mmCIF file of C-alpha atoms in Angstrom:
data_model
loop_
_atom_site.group_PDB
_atom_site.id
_atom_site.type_symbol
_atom_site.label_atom_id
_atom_site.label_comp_id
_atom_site.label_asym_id
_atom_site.label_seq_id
_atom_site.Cartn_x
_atom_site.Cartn_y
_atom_site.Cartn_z
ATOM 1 C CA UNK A 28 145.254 107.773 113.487
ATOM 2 C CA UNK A 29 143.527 104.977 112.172
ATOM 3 C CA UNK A 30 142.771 102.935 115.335
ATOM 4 C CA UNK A 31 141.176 106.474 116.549
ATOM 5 C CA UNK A 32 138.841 106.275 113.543
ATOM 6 C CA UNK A 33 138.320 102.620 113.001
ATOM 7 C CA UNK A 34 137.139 102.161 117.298
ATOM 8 C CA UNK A 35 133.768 102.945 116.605
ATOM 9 C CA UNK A 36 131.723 102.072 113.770
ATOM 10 C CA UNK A 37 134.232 100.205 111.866
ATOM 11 C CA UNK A 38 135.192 98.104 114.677
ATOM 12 C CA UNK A 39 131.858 96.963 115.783
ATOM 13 C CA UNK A 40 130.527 96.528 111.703
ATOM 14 C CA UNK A 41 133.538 95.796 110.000
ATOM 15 C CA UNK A 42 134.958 92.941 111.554
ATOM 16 C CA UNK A 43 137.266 91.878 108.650
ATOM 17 C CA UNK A 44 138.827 95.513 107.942
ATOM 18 C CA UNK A 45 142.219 95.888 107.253
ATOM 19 C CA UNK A 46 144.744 98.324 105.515
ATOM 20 C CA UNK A 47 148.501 98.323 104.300
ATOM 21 C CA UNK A 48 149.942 101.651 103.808
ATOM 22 C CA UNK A 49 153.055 101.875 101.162
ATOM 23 C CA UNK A 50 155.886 104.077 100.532
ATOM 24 C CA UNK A 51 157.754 103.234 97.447
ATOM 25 C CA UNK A 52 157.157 100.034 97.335
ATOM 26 C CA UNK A 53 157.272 98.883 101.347
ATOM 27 C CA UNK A 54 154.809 98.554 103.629
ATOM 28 C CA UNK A 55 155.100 101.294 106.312
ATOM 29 C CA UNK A 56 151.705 100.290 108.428
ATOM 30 C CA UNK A 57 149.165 97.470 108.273
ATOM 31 C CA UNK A 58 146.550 96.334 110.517
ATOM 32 C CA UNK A 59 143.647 94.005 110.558
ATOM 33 C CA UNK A 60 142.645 90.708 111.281
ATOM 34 C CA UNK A 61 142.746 89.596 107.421
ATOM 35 C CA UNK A 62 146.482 90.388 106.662
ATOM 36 C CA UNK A 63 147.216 91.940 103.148
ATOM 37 C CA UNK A 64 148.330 88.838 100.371
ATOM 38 C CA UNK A 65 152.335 88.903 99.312
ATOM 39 C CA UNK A 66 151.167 89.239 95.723
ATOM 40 C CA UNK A 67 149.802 93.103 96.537
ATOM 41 C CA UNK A 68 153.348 93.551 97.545
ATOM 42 C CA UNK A 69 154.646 92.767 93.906
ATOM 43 C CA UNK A 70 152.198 94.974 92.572
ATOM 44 C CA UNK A 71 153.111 98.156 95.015
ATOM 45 C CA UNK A 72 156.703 97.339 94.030
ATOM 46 C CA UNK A 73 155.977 97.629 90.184
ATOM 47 C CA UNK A 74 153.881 100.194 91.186
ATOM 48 C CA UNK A 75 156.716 102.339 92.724
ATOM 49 C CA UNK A 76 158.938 101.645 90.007
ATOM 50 C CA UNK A 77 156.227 102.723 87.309
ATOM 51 C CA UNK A 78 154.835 106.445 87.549
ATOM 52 C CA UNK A 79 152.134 105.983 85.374
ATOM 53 C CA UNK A 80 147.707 105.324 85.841
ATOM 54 C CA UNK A 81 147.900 102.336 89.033
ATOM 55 C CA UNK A 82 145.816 100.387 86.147
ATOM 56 C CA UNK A 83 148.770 100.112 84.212
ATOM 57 C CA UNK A 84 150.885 99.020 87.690
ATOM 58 C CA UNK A 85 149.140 96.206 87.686
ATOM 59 C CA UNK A 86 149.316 95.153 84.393
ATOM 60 C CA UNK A 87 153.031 95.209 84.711
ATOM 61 C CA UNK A 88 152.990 93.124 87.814
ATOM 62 C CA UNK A 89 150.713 90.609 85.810
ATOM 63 C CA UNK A 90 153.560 90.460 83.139
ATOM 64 C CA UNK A 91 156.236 90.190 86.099
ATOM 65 C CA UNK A 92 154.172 87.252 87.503
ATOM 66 C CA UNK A 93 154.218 85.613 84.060
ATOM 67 C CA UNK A 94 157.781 85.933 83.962
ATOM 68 C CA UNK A 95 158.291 83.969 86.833
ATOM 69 C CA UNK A 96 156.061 81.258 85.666
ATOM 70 C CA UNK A 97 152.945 82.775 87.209
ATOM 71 C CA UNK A 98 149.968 83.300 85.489
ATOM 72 C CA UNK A 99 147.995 85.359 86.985
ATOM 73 C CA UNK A 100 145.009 88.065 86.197
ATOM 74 C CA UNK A 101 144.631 90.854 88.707
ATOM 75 C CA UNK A 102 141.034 92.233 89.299
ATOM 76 C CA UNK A 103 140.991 96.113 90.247
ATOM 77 C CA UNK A 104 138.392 97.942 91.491
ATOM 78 C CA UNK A 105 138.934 101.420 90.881
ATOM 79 C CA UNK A 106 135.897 103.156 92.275
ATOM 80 C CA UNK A 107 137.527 105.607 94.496
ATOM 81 C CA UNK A 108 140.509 107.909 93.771
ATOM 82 C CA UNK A 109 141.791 110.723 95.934
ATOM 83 C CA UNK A 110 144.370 113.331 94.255
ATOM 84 C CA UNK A 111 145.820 115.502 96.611
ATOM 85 C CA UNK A 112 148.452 118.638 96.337
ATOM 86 C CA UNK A 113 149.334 120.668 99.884
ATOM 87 C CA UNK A 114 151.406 123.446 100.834
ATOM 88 C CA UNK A 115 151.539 125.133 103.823
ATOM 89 C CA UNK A 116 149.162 127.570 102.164
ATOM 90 C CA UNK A 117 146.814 125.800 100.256
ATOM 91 C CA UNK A 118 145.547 121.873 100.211
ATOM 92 C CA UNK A 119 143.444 121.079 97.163
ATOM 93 C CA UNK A 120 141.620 117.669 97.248
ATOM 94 C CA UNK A 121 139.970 116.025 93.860
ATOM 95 C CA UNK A 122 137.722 113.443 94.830
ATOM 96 C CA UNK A 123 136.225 110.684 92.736
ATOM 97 C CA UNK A 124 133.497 107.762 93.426
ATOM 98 C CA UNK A 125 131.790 106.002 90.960
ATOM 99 C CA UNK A 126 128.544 104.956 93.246
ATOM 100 C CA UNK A 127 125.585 102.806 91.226
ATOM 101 C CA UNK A 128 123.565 105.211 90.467
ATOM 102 C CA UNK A 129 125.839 107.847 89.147
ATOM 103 C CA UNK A 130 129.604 109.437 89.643
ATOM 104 C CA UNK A 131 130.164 111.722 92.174
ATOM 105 C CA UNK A 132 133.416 114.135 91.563
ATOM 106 C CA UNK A 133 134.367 117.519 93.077
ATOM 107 C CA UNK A 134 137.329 119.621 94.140
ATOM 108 C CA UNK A 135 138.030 121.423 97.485
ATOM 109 C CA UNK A 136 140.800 124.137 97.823
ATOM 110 C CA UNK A 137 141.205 125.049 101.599
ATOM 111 C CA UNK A 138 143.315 128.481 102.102
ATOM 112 C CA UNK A 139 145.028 128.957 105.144
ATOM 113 C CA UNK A 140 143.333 131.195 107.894
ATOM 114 C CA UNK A 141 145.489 133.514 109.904
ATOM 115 C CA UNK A 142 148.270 131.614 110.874
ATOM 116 C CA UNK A 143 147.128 128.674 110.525
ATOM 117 C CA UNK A 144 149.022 126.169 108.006
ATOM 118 C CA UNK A 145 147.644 123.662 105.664
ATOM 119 C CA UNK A 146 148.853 120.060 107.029
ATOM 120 C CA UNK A 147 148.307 116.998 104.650
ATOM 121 C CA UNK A 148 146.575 115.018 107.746
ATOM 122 C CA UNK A 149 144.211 117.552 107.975
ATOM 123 C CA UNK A 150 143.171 117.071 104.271
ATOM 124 C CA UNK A 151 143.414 113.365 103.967
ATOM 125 C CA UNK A 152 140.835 113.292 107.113
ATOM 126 C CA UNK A 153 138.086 115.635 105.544
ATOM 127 C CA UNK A 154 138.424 113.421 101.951
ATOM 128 C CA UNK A 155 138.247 110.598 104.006
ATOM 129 C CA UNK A 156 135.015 111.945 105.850
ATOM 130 C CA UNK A 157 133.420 113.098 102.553
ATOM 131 C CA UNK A 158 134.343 109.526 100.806
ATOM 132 C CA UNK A 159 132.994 108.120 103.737
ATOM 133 C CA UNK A 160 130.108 109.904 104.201
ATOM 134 C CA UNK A 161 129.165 109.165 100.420
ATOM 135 C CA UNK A 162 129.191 105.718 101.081
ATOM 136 C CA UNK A 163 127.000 105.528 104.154
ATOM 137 C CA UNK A 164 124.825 108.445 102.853
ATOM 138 C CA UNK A 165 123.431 105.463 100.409
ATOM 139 C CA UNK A 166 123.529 102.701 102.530
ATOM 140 C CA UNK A 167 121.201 104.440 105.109
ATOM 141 C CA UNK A 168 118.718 105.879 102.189
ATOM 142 C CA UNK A 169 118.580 102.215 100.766
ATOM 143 C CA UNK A 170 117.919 100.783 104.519
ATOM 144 C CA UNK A 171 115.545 103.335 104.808
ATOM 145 C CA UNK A 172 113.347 102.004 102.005
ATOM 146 C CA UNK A 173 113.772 98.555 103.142
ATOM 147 C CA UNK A 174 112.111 99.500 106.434
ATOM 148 C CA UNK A 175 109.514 101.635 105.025
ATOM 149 C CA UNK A 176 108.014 98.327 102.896
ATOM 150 C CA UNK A 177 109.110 95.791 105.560
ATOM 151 C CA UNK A 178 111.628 94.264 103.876
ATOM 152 C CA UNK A 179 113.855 93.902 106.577
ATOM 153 C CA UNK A 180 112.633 94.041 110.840
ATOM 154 C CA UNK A 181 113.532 97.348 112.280
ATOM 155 C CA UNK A 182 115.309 95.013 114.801
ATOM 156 C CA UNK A 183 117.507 93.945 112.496
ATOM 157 C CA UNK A 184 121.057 94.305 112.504
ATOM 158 C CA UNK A 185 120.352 95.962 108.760
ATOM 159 C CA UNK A 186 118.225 98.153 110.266
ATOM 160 C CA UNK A 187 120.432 98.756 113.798
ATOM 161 C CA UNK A 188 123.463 99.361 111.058
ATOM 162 C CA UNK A 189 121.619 101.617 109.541
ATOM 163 C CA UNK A 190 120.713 103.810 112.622
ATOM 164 C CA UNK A 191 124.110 104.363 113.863
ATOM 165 C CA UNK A 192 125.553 104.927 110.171
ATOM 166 C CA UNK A 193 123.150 108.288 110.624
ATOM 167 C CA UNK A 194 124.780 108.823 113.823
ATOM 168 C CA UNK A 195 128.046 108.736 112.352
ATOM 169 C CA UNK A 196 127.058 110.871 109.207
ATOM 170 C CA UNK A 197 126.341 113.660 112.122
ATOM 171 C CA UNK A 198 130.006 113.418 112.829
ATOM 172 C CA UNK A 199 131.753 113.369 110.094
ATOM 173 C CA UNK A 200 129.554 116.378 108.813
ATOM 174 C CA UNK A 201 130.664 118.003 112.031
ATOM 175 C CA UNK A 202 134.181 117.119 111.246
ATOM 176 C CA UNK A 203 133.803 118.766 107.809
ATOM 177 C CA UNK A 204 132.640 122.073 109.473
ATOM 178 C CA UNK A 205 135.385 122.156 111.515
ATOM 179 C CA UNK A 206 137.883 122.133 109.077
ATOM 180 C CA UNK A 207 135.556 124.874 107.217
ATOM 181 C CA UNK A 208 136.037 127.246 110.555
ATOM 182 C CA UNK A 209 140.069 126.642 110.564
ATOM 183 C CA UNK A 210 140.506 127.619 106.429
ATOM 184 C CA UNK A 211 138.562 129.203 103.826
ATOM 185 C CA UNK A 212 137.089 126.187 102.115
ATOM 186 C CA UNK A 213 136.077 126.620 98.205
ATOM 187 C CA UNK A 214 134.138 123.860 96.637
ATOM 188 C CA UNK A 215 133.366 123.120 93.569
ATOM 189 C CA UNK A 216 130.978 122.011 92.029
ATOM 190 C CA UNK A 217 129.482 122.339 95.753
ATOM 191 C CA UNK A 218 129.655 120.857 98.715
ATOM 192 C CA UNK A 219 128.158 117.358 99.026
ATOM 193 C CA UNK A 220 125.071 117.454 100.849
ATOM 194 C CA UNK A 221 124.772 114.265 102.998
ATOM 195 C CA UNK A 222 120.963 114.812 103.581
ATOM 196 C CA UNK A 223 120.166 115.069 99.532
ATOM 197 C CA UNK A 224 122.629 111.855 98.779
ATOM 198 C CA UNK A 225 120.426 109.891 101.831
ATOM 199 C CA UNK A 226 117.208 111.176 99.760
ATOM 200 C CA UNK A 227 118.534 110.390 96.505
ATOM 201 C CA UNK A 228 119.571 106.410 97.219
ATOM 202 C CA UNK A 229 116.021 106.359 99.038
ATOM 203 C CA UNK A 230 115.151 107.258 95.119
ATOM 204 C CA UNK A 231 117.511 104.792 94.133
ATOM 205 C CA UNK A 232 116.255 102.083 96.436
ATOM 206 C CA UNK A 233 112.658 102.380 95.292
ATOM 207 C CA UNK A 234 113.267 101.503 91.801
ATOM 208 C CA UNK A 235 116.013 99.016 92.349
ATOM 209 C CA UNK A 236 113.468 96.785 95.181
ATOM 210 C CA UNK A 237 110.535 97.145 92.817
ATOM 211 C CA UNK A 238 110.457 93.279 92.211
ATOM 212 C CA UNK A 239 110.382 93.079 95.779
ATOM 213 C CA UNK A 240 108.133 95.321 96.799
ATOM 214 C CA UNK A 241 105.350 93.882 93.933
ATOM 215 C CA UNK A 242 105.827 90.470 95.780
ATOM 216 C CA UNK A 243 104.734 91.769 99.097
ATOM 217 C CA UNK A 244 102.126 94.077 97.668
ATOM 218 C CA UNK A 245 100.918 90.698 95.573
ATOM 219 C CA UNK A 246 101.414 88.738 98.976
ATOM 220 C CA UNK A 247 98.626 91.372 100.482
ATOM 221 C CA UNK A 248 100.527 94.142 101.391
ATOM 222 C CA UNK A 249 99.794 97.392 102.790
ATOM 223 C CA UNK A 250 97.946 99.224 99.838
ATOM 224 C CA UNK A 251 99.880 103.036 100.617
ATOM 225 C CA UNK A 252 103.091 100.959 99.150
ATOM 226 C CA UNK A 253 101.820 101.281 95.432
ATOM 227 C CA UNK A 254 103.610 103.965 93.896
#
C-alpha cells in the first residue's frame, strides 16, 4: 500500500521520504532511503507503555534517556493528528492540521451502503487523501502567486512541482468521490473544498511575498502587480 501511493509524486519529489509503522512498541514496516533513528524507537516503546496525549510519550522517553545518562530534548511537531473509530458499519475520521494561516479540523462519518462494510484501509486512505490534499492545495496556490509576479521561471522545478501537485489534487479528489459512491459520507463542518484552499493560500501568498513583490515593482516591474 504505500509503495502504490508513494510511485508517483512522492517518488519523483520526495527523494528523502521515509516511514516506520509501530505496533506496541515494534516496528512492523519501514521504508526509505533515510532510515528512522534508534532513539524514535525508545520513544514508541514509552509510548506503548503510556496511554496518554503522544506529547506526554515523549516527555517520558526524555526522562528515560536521562536515566541512562542521556540528556536529551525531543522536538515534536504535532501539526497533524488523525483519530479514527471503525466498525463494520460505520468509520468516523477526525482530522486535524494546523496549516500557517489557520487550523483546519473536521469530522467524516461514512455509513455502510448495501452490503458493503466499513474497512479501516478504506478510511485511513481518504484521511490520507484529504491531509494530503490540504497540504498541496497551499503549496500550488502559493506557487501560483510566485509565477503570477515572476518570482520564480515557469520552467522551474517550483513551478513544474507545482503543475503536477494540481494533477495529483485531481486524483485524490477523485479518490474521495469514490469512497462517497461506496458509503453515505456525512461531513461536518463540510467537505474541504480543494479549489477554495488553492484560492485561499493564493490569498495567503500575496500578503506573505509583499516584501518581495515591492522589490520587483521598485526594480521596474510590471505596473498591474500593485495591489
Amino acid at each position: 500500500a504505500y509503495l502504490a501511493i508513494t510511485k508517483g509524486y512522492e517518488k519523483k519529489w520526495n527523494p528523502d521520504r521515509w516511514v516506520a509503522v509501530y505496533h506496541k512498541g515494534r516496528v512492523v514496516y519501514e521504508d526509505g532511503e533515510a532510515y528512522r533513528h534508534p532513539f524514535l524507537d525508545i520513544i514508541e516503546q514509552c509510548d506503548a507503555r503510556n496511554k496518554s496525549e503522544y506529547g506526554k510519550s515523549v516527555k517520558v522517553a526524555e526522562d528515560a534517556f536521562k536515566q541512562a545518562g542521556k540528556m536529551v530534548t525531543i522536538g515534536h511537531d504535532s501539526n497533524i493528528a488523525l483519530i479514527l473509530n471503525v466498525t463494520k458499519d460505520e468509520g468516523k475520521c477526525g482530522l486535524i492540521l494546523r496549516g500557517p494561516s489557520h487550523t483546519t479540523t473536521f469530522n467524516l462519518t461514512a455509513k455502510k451502503k448495501a452490503d458493503r462494510f466499513v474497512h479501516p484501509s478504506q478510511c485511513l486512505t481518504v484521511a490520507a487523501a484529504f491531509l494530503e490534499g490540504v497540504q498541496l492545495a497551499f503549496f500550488v496556490g502559493m506557487t501560483k502567486q510566485k509565477l503570477k509576479y515572476d518570482l520564480i521561471a515557469p520552467g522551474s522545478d517550483d513551478a513544474r512541482k507545482s503543475r503536477e501537485a494540481g494533477e495529483k489534487l485531481g486524483r485524490l479528489n477523485g479518490a474521495v468521490n469514490q469512497f462517497e459512491n461506496l458509503f453515505d459520507v456525512i461531513y461536518r463542518p463540510e467537505r474541504p473544498n480543494f479549489a477554495l484552499m488553492t484560492d485561499e493560500a493564493e490569498e495567503f501568498a500575496r500578503k506573505a511575498l509583499a516584501a518581495d513583490i515591492d522589490k520587483k515593482v521598485a526594480a521596474g516591474g510590471k505596473s498591474e502587480w500593485i495591489t
